[in-house]
Amino acid sequence: MCGIVAYVGDREAYPIIIDGLRRLEYRGYDSAGVSIINGSFNNYKKQGKVSDLEQLLEGKDLHGTIGMGHTRWATHGVPNDVNAHPHLSGDGNLSIIHNGIIENYASLKQALENLGHTFKSDTDTEVLIHLIEEIRKGEKDLSLEEATRQALQKVDGAYAIVILEKDNPDKIVGAKKSSPLVLGIGDGEYFLASDASPMVKYTDKVIYLEDEEIVTIERDKGYQIRTIENKVTNPKVLQIDLKIEELEKGGYDHFMLKEIYQQPVTIAESMRGRINAAEGWCKLGGMELHMNRFLNAKRIILTACGTSWHAAMIAEYLFEDLARIPTEVEYASEFRYRNPIITPDDVIIAISQSGETADTLAAIKSAKTKGAFLYGIVNNVGSSIPRETHSGSYTHAGPEIGVASTKAFTSQLTVLTMMAIILGYQKGKISEDYYHRLLSELESIPAQVAKILNKSEQIKYIAGEVRNASNALYLGRGYNFPIALEGALKLKEISYIHAEGYPAAEMKHGPIALIDMYMPVVIIATNESAREKIISNIQEVKARKGIVIAIITEGDDKIKEMADFSIEIPMIEEPLSPLLSVIPLQILSYHIAVMRGCHVDQPRNLAKSVTVE
Ligand code: G6P
């Protein structure tokens, strides 16, 4: 949450910064601001989106070759002009942008107020820049980086920060702990940003800063990285493989729509080089290196947040059903704080699109101290979770920019399904026949997803029929219960319709009281194993005049006749069915949100990468 970008070099800084902020807007979009040095110190900020800031800046002199920008997701202080970043020191000479939370800001603020500091905003960030200013007051010659280092020693919490100094148009200081910060190294120019997207046009050389590292960039001297303990480090410069087209909408109206339509390709990318049904093999490099840990695991614990948590829920069915390994699923935020019993025989799998979610990161850090083996399933290459785990598999879905996760989810499911098949086979828990059938059906998923995408117009029609609902219920059983949760989450996060996901049989224990003629009930009715029971659930909804939207297997005329609307998906082995049944639910939510005039890619109050706990 919060996106930061900074530049120093020979080019005009402002266009790079504003373009970078647009790319980082997925991280937060309640206010934005810039600092540019060009003889004078130009600091502007504005409540609202980056486009609102751009309007404010029209006609302003923003020439200059050093500067920084910020797009905010509010933690301390409501989103308004004053609380927007950058924040200035008391004397106005220093400017800071920050992503994270300074947890002990209240006591620091009190101490600074006792020394005569006054604050304009309600933010924790302003406290930090005043603290740096205060440290320098004692020693006029103290460098900005040294004062920053000393200040950060007094700080608890998470930060990625960038600081500029009015009288020093050649220097940028940045630092990070628990929030991401990437240094981009160009030809005589440097970038700092929350991720690599603002810099890919200019360079593919990056350093992902580690926690408690401080980077000083000087226009003609280059960069130097020190730890908070003042030790110089020499991290490896990495070459990233990210193309600018991957960060554009590519002709689609929204990133979410593009990402939904990319799924035949992204699911195939998740499997590339990892499966060959004709030759009868499936392997994941990260697993192979540690196969004994998996085969001897007494328990698998999956931890994640949001949509990734729903992928974890499905993995619980997969690992128990196919590999017969006891499996638990934990919300990362709860896992960490409830003193869980973890042993060295446990395998902990963290699932995350961004690889930066603070709760997931904190959960695995604490599990690590108990000796468990940590495996990461992450999309964002080079992010923090892969650096914290013992091994893992990237999902290779490419950058996901729409805040509501779609292609990242199906790529996570693809990897988790491969893991369960591998373990089931190697442990002798699934037959040779079933193994080969699962492999070949898994390979067919991209083509089957493409077929479902062709039903978009039909799904759009259904969306039109239910767009004015205030509530919606999603029901599923077995492998498709977590898909009911995911369908409900997709709808509520982008269309603001209140939606609940439930195991179909649980409906009788509460939600049935809500059903009336205005209530759409989406029922995933593809499970062969529970077919008769699902039919009963549909009848229960119909008896109370609910509007049934059924996701059915192709040719299931019986359910089709009972439902008000039905969407057919291809027949597939049940463990693979979530990969198909989620697609119509993504499309349905998308169309409903568009029809309701909602901002699909940037739903209110949400952010894509949640780097605060
Ligand atoms: C946020 C996003 C969700 C995402 C969740 C977990 O809430 O809006 O789309 O599922 O974070 O993020 P992660 O990057 O760890 O998968």
XYZ file of C-alpha atoms and ligand atoms in Angstrom:
629
model
C 0.000 0.000 0.000
C 1.239 3.410 -1.036
C 3.418 3.652 -4.096
C 6.666 5.571 -4.135
C 8.918 6.585 -7.001
C 11.998 8.796 -7.243
C 14.406 9.779 -10.001
C 17.770 11.477 -10.440
C 19.599 11.708 -13.756
C 19.753 13.777 -16.926
C 16.115 13.521 -17.958
C 13.180 15.620 -16.826
C 12.067 13.971 -13.583
C 8.388 14.961 -13.541
C 7.159 12.910 -16.544
C 8.967 9.837 -15.191
C 7.481 10.354 -11.749
C 3.900 10.959 -12.858
C 4.038 7.985 -15.230
C 5.508 5.896 -12.390
C 2.703 6.980 -10.062
C 0.110 5.878 -12.601
C 1.757 2.456 -12.703
C 1.908 2.267 -8.916
C -1.629 3.490 -8.358
C -2.766 -0.104 -7.720
C -0.986 0.269 -4.354
C -3.239 3.060 -3.136
C -5.200 5.896 -4.654
C -6.645 8.193 -2.033
C -4.171 11.032 -2.513
C -0.927 11.749 -4.352
C 1.953 14.209 -4.366
C 5.358 15.137 -5.797
C 8.567 16.920 -4.808
C 10.778 18.341 -7.554
C 13.960 20.356 -7.000
C 14.820 22.965 -9.643
C 16.420 25.810 -7.768
C 13.294 26.024 -5.695
C 11.645 23.171 -3.809
C 8.341 22.314 -5.476
C 6.112 20.244 -3.245
C 2.538 19.620 -4.334
C -0.048 17.178 -3.093
C -3.720 16.526 -3.556
C -6.481 14.317 -2.239
C -7.794 11.927 -4.889
C -6.249 9.967 -7.697
C -3.056 10.660 -9.626
C -5.198 12.283 -12.333
C -6.426 14.840 -9.748
C -2.830 15.662 -8.901
C -2.015 16.065 -12.590
C -4.828 18.593 -12.932
C -3.478 20.556 -9.990
C -0.030 20.583 -11.571
C -1.141 21.837 -14.976
C 0.801 24.954 -15.895
C 3.212 24.697 -12.931
C 6.954 24.885 -13.484
C 8.049 21.347 -12.778
C 11.286 21.276 -14.735
C 14.132 19.590 -12.945
C 16.115 16.382 -13.050
C 15.568 15.180 -9.498
C 12.305 14.465 -7.789
C 9.941 11.966 -6.222
C 6.248 11.115 -6.032
C 3.798 9.210 -3.851
C 0.350 7.684 -4.166
C -1.288 6.975 -0.824
C -3.482 4.405 0.907
C -4.284 6.055 4.218
C -3.231 4.452 7.486
C -2.745 7.356 9.912
C -4.954 10.333 9.158
C -7.903 10.601 6.801
C -7.218 10.967 3.090
C -7.014 14.731 2.505
C -4.600 17.270 1.034
C -2.744 17.820 4.303
C -2.166 14.148 5.096
C -1.055 13.405 1.524
C 2.688 12.908 0.966
C 5.288 14.397 0.641
C 5.696 15.761 4.159
C 8.206 18.450 5.022
C 10.494 19.031 7.979
C 9.684 22.008 10.214
C 12.138 24.257 8.367
C 10.830 23.083 4.988
C 14.265 21.904 3.840
C 13.569 18.167 3.829
C 10.813 16.282 2.101
C 9.815 12.651 2.679
C 7.530 10.043 1.092
C 6.751 6.859 2.987
C 5.055 3.498 2.568
C 4.425 1.653 5.839
C 3.604 2.459 9.444
C 5.791 3.967 12.151
C 4.302 2.135 15.109
C 5.911 4.229 17.856
C 5.095 7.521 16.150
C 2.945 8.772 19.041
C 5.782 8.687 21.579
C 8.243 10.128 19.053
C 5.774 12.892 18.254
C 5.320 13.736 21.917
C 9.089 13.933 22.439
C 9.460 16.185 19.384
C 6.579 18.409 20.495
C 8.337 18.804 23.829
C 11.304 20.104 21.843
C 9.107 22.663 20.110
C 8.146 20.867 16.888
C 4.681 21.488 15.538
C 2.949 19.218 13.034
C 0.615 20.020 10.200
C -0.741 16.545 9.489
C -2.024 13.543 11.467
C 0.496 11.210 9.848
C 3.266 9.087 11.299
C 5.409 10.064 8.298
C 5.661 13.731 9.240
C 7.016 12.663 12.629
C 9.859 10.784 10.948
C 11.037 13.746 8.871
C 10.929 15.992 11.939
C 12.981 13.403 13.809
C 15.633 13.468 11.066
C 15.602 17.261 11.170
C 16.009 17.213 14.957
C 18.982 14.842 14.798
C 20.692 17.128 12.309
C 20.107 20.213 14.449
C 22.675 18.918 16.919
C 25.317 18.406 14.220
C 25.051 20.752 11.289
C 27.507 18.729 9.151
C 25.746 15.434 9.628
C 24.937 13.968 6.228
C 21.326 13.321 5.340
C 21.944 9.574 5.117
C 23.615 9.464 8.515
C 20.813 11.449 10.155
C 18.319 9.121 8.488
C 20.198 6.084 9.758
C 20.200 7.421 13.303
C 16.507 8.277 13.101
C 15.578 4.836 11.801
C 17.298 3.266 14.789
C 14.638 4.910 16.930
C 11.757 3.735 14.792
C 9.552 0.643 15.235
C 7.427 -0.471 12.347
C 7.556 -0.749 8.595
C 8.907 1.722 6.087
C 10.022 2.311 2.578
C 11.041 5.960 2.463
C 12.662 8.422 0.105
C 14.004 11.781 1.257
C 15.058 14.861 -0.701
C 16.850 17.948 0.541
C 16.095 21.382 -0.886
C 19.726 22.526 -1.037
C 21.067 19.285 -2.392
C 19.706 18.742 -5.898
C 22.109 15.856 -6.492
C 21.201 13.460 -3.707
C 18.412 11.033 -2.862
C 18.311 8.941 0.306
C 16.065 5.875 0.560
C 15.592 3.117 3.134
C 13.398 0.100 3.698
C 12.108 -2.294 6.307
C 9.212 -4.662 5.633
C 7.892 -2.503 2.769
C 9.462 -2.971 -0.668
C 11.959 -0.629 -2.314
C 13.730 -1.285 -5.601
C 16.779 0.611 -6.857
C 16.943 0.926 -10.649
C 20.355 1.547 -12.158
C 20.419 3.228 -15.566
C 23.150 4.921 -17.539
C 23.988 7.886 -15.301
C 20.482 7.829 -13.859
C 18.857 6.136 -10.888
C 15.360 5.243 -9.803
C 13.820 4.184 -6.522
C 10.333 2.726 -6.468
C 7.970 0.340 -4.715
C 8.283 -2.032 -7.640
C 10.148 -2.087 -10.918
C 7.235 -0.920 -13.084
C 8.158 2.817 -13.161
C 11.683 2.026 -14.367
C 11.295 -0.749 -16.956
C 11.170 1.772 -19.825
C 14.649 2.964 -18.875
C 16.578 0.083 -17.348
C 16.418 -3.616 -16.583
C 19.104 -3.479 -13.882
C 17.778 -3.452 -10.356
C 18.657 -4.123 -6.753
C 15.902 -5.214 -4.386
C 16.901 -3.549 -1.144
C 16.907 -5.710 1.972
C 15.327 -4.784 5.286
C 17.172 -2.099 7.245
C 19.255 -0.998 4.275
C 19.764 2.658 3.467
C 20.697 3.720 -0.044
C 22.331 7.014 -0.911
C 22.278 8.053 -4.548
C 24.493 10.901 -5.710
C 24.093 12.206 -9.221
C 27.718 11.913 -10.344
C 29.039 9.425 -7.819
C 26.518 6.603 -8.070
C 24.925 4.748 -5.213
C 26.035 3.314 -1.905
C 24.090 0.953 0.330
C 24.630 0.655 4.076
C 22.820 -1.229 6.764
C 21.180 0.531 9.656
C 24.232 -0.684 11.623
C 26.408 1.314 9.189
C 27.993 -1.601 7.346
C 28.475 -1.145 3.604
C 26.800 -3.891 1.556
C 27.313 -4.839 -2.066
C 24.134 -6.510 -3.259
C 24.041 -8.219 -6.636
C 22.567 -6.216 -9.480
C 19.773 -8.290 -11.031
C 18.450 -8.183 -14.551
C 14.658 -8.143 -14.675
C 12.583 -9.535 -17.484
C 9.551 -7.262 -17.558
C 8.145 -5.758 -20.744
C 6.303 -2.477 -20.856
C 3.359 -4.068 -22.767
C 2.726 -6.263 -19.737
C 1.957 -3.105 -17.790
C -0.526 -1.622 -20.282
C -4.239 -2.366 -20.810
C -3.552 -3.521 -24.365
C -6.884 -2.373 -25.810
C -9.084 -3.686 -22.989
C -11.346 -1.289 -21.053
C -9.896 -2.379 -17.737
C -6.874 -4.260 -16.433
C -9.258 -6.695 -14.726
C -10.857 -7.587 -18.050
C -7.466 -7.994 -19.708
C -6.338 -10.221 -16.864
C -9.493 -12.367 -17.028
C -8.906 -12.846 -20.752
C -5.220 -13.606 -20.292
C -5.994 -16.718 -18.273
C -5.674 -19.322 -21.035
C -2.133 -17.999 -21.516
C -1.242 -17.424 -17.872
C -2.439 -20.865 -16.767
C -0.348 -22.366 -19.567
C 2.623 -20.250 -18.385
C 2.219 -21.668 -14.869
C 2.538 -25.172 -16.349
C 5.245 -24.442 -18.912
C 8.134 -26.898 -18.587
C 6.513 -28.431 -15.529
C 4.149 -31.004 -16.995
C 3.977 -33.353 -19.945
C 0.932 -35.591 -19.960
C 2.009 -37.536 -23.051
C 5.276 -38.476 -21.342
C 3.523 -38.852 -18.004
C 5.540 -36.455 -15.891
C 4.927 -33.413 -13.759
C 7.616 -31.647 -11.728
C 8.273 -28.411 -9.912
C 11.932 -27.473 -9.521
C 11.440 -25.934 -6.087
C 9.779 -29.123 -4.821
C 12.222 -31.565 -6.355
C 15.084 -30.116 -4.356
C 13.195 -30.802 -1.129
C 11.007 -33.766 -2.010
C 11.778 -35.601 1.230
C 10.458 -32.702 3.289
C 7.187 -32.961 1.399
C 6.950 -36.745 1.357
C 7.704 -36.982 5.073
C 5.569 -34.004 6.081
C 3.264 -34.817 8.980
C 1.170 -31.822 8.067
C 0.911 -29.067 5.493
C -0.156 -25.640 6.690
C -1.192 -23.128 4.050
C -1.227 -19.460 4.935
C -2.355 -16.448 2.908
C -4.768 -13.500 2.749
C -7.679 -12.504 0.529
C -8.049 -14.316 -2.771
C -4.801 -16.194 -2.142
C -6.430 -17.582 1.000
C -9.195 -19.000 -1.176
C -6.552 -20.749 -3.284
C -5.197 -22.161 -0.021
C -8.673 -23.453 0.889
C -8.860 -25.362 -2.382
C -5.358 -26.698 -1.806
C -6.559 -28.191 1.471
C -9.052 -30.296 -0.509
C -6.344 -31.158 -3.057
C -3.624 -32.207 -0.604
C -5.966 -34.244 1.574
C -7.908 -35.804 -1.286
C -5.053 -36.615 -3.674
C -1.994 -36.906 -1.413
C -3.649 -37.853 1.893
C -1.516 -35.377 3.832
C -3.290 -33.679 6.769
C -3.631 -30.044 5.764
C -4.694 -26.871 7.513
C -5.427 -23.411 6.179
C -4.701 -20.297 8.171
C -5.439 -16.621 7.680
C -1.920 -15.230 7.900
C -3.035 -12.453 10.246
C -4.464 -14.966 12.748
C -1.768 -17.580 12.337
C 0.914 -15.288 13.530
C -0.763 -14.119 16.681
C -2.383 -17.247 18.052
C 0.790 -19.061 19.074
C 0.276 -22.019 16.713
C 1.893 -25.412 17.266
C 4.489 -25.792 14.533
C 7.128 -28.517 14.338
C 10.078 -29.198 12.027
C 7.949 -31.928 10.380
C 5.480 -29.352 9.095
C 5.606 -27.846 5.631
C 4.296 -24.302 5.575
C 3.154 -22.973 2.225
C 2.697 -19.216 1.845
C 0.608 -18.117 -1.131
C 0.771 -14.545 -2.356
C 0.381 -12.718 -5.632
C 2.478 -9.743 -4.568
C 4.935 -11.585 -2.364
C 4.749 -8.520 -0.111
C 1.582 -8.928 1.970
C 2.686 -7.913 5.445
C 0.592 -10.458 7.342
C 1.749 -13.361 5.170
C 5.347 -12.257 5.450
C 5.110 -11.912 9.219
C 3.421 -15.328 9.521
C 6.222 -17.145 7.736
C 8.918 -15.251 9.584
C 7.479 -16.445 12.856
C 7.003 -20.037 11.577
C 10.641 -20.045 10.468
C 11.805 -19.606 14.030
C 10.029 -22.897 14.889
C 11.990 -24.923 12.358
C 9.255 -25.554 9.788
C 10.088 -25.888 6.111
C 8.760 -22.859 4.233
C 7.582 -22.959 0.631
C 6.395 -19.877 -1.279
C 3.908 -19.743 -4.139
C 4.328 -16.226 -5.420
C 3.714 -14.308 -8.616
C 5.861 -11.231 -8.182
C 9.455 -12.250 -8.947
C 12.049 -10.808 -6.577
C 9.534 -9.875 -3.885
C 10.015 -10.437 -0.165
C 8.242 -13.776 0.453
C 10.463 -15.775 -1.942
C 13.471 -14.340 -0.152
C 12.135 -15.472 3.203
C 11.149 -19.051 2.241
C 13.415 -22.108 1.852
C 12.082 -22.883 -1.590
C 9.097 -22.238 -3.776
C 7.468 -21.956 -7.164
C 6.711 -18.788 -9.054
C 3.286 -18.775 -10.662
C 4.424 -16.859 -13.779
C 1.116 -15.072 -14.344
C 2.885 -11.804 -15.219
C 2.059 -8.473 -13.560
C -1.481 -8.330 -12.188
C -2.647 -4.732 -11.919
C -6.425 -4.900 -11.386
C -6.964 -4.778 -7.629
C -9.385 -7.733 -7.766
C -7.209 -10.773 -8.321
C -8.134 -13.061 -11.232
C -5.274 -14.514 -13.248
C -3.019 -14.687 -10.188
C -5.636 -16.875 -8.482
C -5.918 -19.398 -11.326
C -2.145 -19.552 -11.635
C -1.862 -20.270 -7.899
C -4.455 -23.021 -8.292
C -2.533 -24.460 -11.223
C 0.672 -24.707 -9.196
C -1.108 -26.097 -6.128
C -2.876 -28.702 -8.267
C 0.429 -29.809 -9.768
C 1.909 -30.073 -6.273
C -0.962 -32.243 -5.043
C -0.810 -34.507 -8.112
C 2.957 -34.940 -7.722
C 2.641 -35.792 -4.038
C -0.352 -38.076 -4.551
C 1.521 -40.008 -7.208
C 4.842 -40.199 -5.401
C 3.151 -41.318 -2.191
C 1.216 -43.969 -4.094
C -2.141 -42.464 -3.103
C -3.554 -42.135 -6.602
C -3.674 -44.804 -9.257
C -1.520 -44.744 -12.359
C -4.654 -44.274 -14.439
C -6.017 -41.391 -12.414
C -2.595 -39.733 -12.399
C -2.432 -39.744 -16.196
C -6.016 -38.558 -16.504
C -5.390 -35.649 -14.123
C -2.272 -34.642 -16.056
C -3.962 -34.624 -19.409
C -7.044 -32.821 -18.115
C -4.838 -30.241 -16.429
C -3.063 -29.654 -19.727
C -6.441 -29.075 -21.368
C -7.476 -26.359 -18.888
C -6.257 -23.359 -20.966
C -8.423 -24.449 -23.905
C -11.409 -25.055 -21.618
C -11.009 -21.635 -20.006
C -10.962 -20.071 -23.486
C -14.317 -21.759 -24.202
C -15.842 -20.243 -21.067
C -14.516 -16.797 -21.981
C -16.567 -17.043 -25.173
C -19.706 -16.980 -23.031
C -19.032 -13.433 -21.881
C -22.066 -11.973 -23.716
C -24.413 -14.518 -22.110
C -22.928 -13.764 -18.687
C -23.239 -10.031 -19.363
C -26.958 -10.550 -20.007
C -27.321 -12.274 -16.617
C -25.352 -9.435 -15.024
C -27.886 -6.988 -16.436
C -30.712 -8.940 -14.812
C -29.227 -8.843 -11.298
C -27.218 -5.616 -11.364
C -29.563 -3.823 -8.963
C -29.423 -6.427 -6.208
C -28.358 -5.275 -2.748
C -27.274 -8.727 -1.579
C -26.151 -11.945 -3.188
C -25.462 -15.440 -1.944
C -22.890 -17.824 -3.408
C -23.152 -21.535 -2.636
C -20.830 -24.412 -3.425
C -19.807 -27.783 -2.083
C -16.495 -29.587 -1.702
C -13.890 -28.252 -4.107
C -16.318 -25.539 -5.129
C -17.087 -24.191 -1.677
C -13.963 -21.961 -1.739
C -15.036 -20.866 -5.230
C -18.312 -19.672 -3.696
C -16.228 -17.603 -1.261
C -14.115 -16.250 -4.095
C -17.167 -15.438 -6.257
C -18.715 -13.500 -3.367
C -15.449 -11.652 -2.695
C -15.100 -10.657 -6.359
C -18.623 -9.261 -6.397
C -18.410 -7.308 -3.165
C -14.976 -5.817 -3.753
C -15.696 -4.326 -7.154
C -19.478 -3.742 -7.248
C -20.094 -2.996 -3.534
C -23.023 -5.440 -3.488
C -23.015 -7.265 -0.182
C -22.273 -10.920 -0.966
C -21.713 -14.015 1.134
C -20.159 -17.330 0.180
C -21.400 -20.419 1.991
C -21.083 -24.186 1.838
C -24.369 -25.071 0.123
C -25.571 -27.285 2.970
C -24.991 -24.556 5.553
C -27.547 -22.333 3.872
C -30.218 -23.913 6.028
C -28.461 -22.687 9.167
C -28.901 -18.992 8.559
C -28.619 -17.452 5.098
C -31.875 -19.067 3.967
C -33.633 -16.456 6.107
C -32.414 -13.789 3.677
C -33.741 -15.371 0.511
C -36.600 -13.609 -1.249
C -37.475 -12.658 -4.813
C -34.762 -9.975 -4.888
C -31.878 -12.229 -3.858
C -29.625 -13.689 -6.562
C -28.180 -17.019 -5.431
C -25.215 -18.225 -7.440
C -24.893 -21.986 -7.085
C -21.873 -23.865 -8.360
C -23.532 -27.111 -9.310
C -20.841 -29.004 -11.147
C -19.781 -31.502 -8.462
C -20.704 -34.985 -9.600
C -20.129 -36.341 -6.086
C -22.818 -34.148 -4.498
C -25.183 -33.714 -7.410
C -28.416 -34.807 -5.737
C -27.723 -32.695 -2.672
C -27.062 -29.619 -4.792
C -30.320 -30.191 -6.627
C -32.080 -30.160 -3.249
C -30.342 -26.890 -2.367
C -31.560 -25.340 -5.601
C -35.090 -26.439 -4.825
C -34.835 -24.901 -1.380
C -33.841 -21.572 -2.919
C -36.534 -21.731 -5.601
C -39.199 -22.539 -2.984
C -38.372 -19.173 -1.412
C -38.459 -17.340 -4.754
C -34.679 -16.697 -4.880
C -33.116 -16.016 -8.301
C -30.918 -19.029 -9.090
C -27.861 -18.549 -11.271
C -26.375 -22.020 -11.665
C -22.905 -22.889 -12.904
C -23.503 -26.299 -14.457
C -21.682 -28.972 -16.387
C -22.291 -28.853 -20.154
C -25.488 -30.739 -21.004
C -26.920 -30.814 -17.474
C -30.477 -30.172 -18.615
C -32.044 -31.097 -15.308
C -30.426 -28.257 -13.355
C -30.759 -25.941 -16.348
C -34.541 -26.313 -16.195
C -34.652 -25.588 -12.473
C -32.422 -22.507 -12.546
C -33.435 -19.021 -13.648
C -30.118 -18.646 -15.426
C -27.398 -21.156 -16.063
C -23.862 -21.013 -17.371
C -22.419 -24.232 -18.753
C -18.785 -25.153 -18.244
C -16.939 -28.178 -19.640
C -16.927 -31.470 -17.743
C -13.621 -31.987 -15.892
C -12.259 -34.159 -13.051
C -13.590 -32.663 -9.823
C -10.208 -31.640 -8.293
C -9.620 -29.481 -11.371
C -13.107 -27.995 -11.487
C -12.309 -24.803 -9.486
C -10.024 -23.727 -12.336
C -13.089 -23.578 -14.578
C -15.933 -22.688 -12.229
C -14.272 -19.476 -11.047
C -14.097 -18.003 -14.571
C -17.832 -17.246 -15.057
C -17.943 -15.740 -11.558
C -15.092 -13.351 -12.423
C -16.875 -12.306 -15.625
C -20.213 -11.889 -13.829
C -18.702 -9.596 -11.167
C -16.869 -7.597 -13.801
C -19.994 -6.866 -15.855
C -22.126 -6.082 -12.810
C -19.501 -3.629 -11.534
C -19.188 -1.922 -14.932
C -23.000 -1.645 -15.222
C -23.147 -0.074 -11.767
C -20.558 2.500 -12.825
C -17.941 1.288 -10.355
C -14.227 1.862 -10.761
C -13.374 -1.764 -11.520
C -9.591 -1.546 -11.358
C -9.467 0.670 -8.297
C -12.322 -0.206 -5.958
C -12.849 2.171 -3.061
C -10.780 1.683 0.086
C -8.857 -1.302 -1.308
C -5.270 -1.662 -2.411
C -3.592 -4.434 -4.288
C -0.547 -4.892 -2.180
C -1.283 -4.719 1.530
C 2.020 -3.978 3.195
C 0.604 -3.034 6.581
C -0.599 -5.522 9.178
C -5.370 -7.540 -1.177
C -5.794 -7.628 -2.628
C -6.338 -9.021 -2.929
C -5.313 -10.082 -2.536
C -4.854 -9.929 -1.088
C -3.668 -10.823 -0.787
O -6.495 -7.604 -0.368
O -6.774 -6.646 -2.921
O -6.618 -9.129 -4.315
O -5.867 -11.347 -2.725
O -4.447 -8.584 -0.838
O -2.596 -10.392 -1.560
P -1.388 -11.294 -2.016
O -0.527 -10.369 -2.841
O -0.692 -11.750 -0.781
O -1.920 -12.421 -2.811
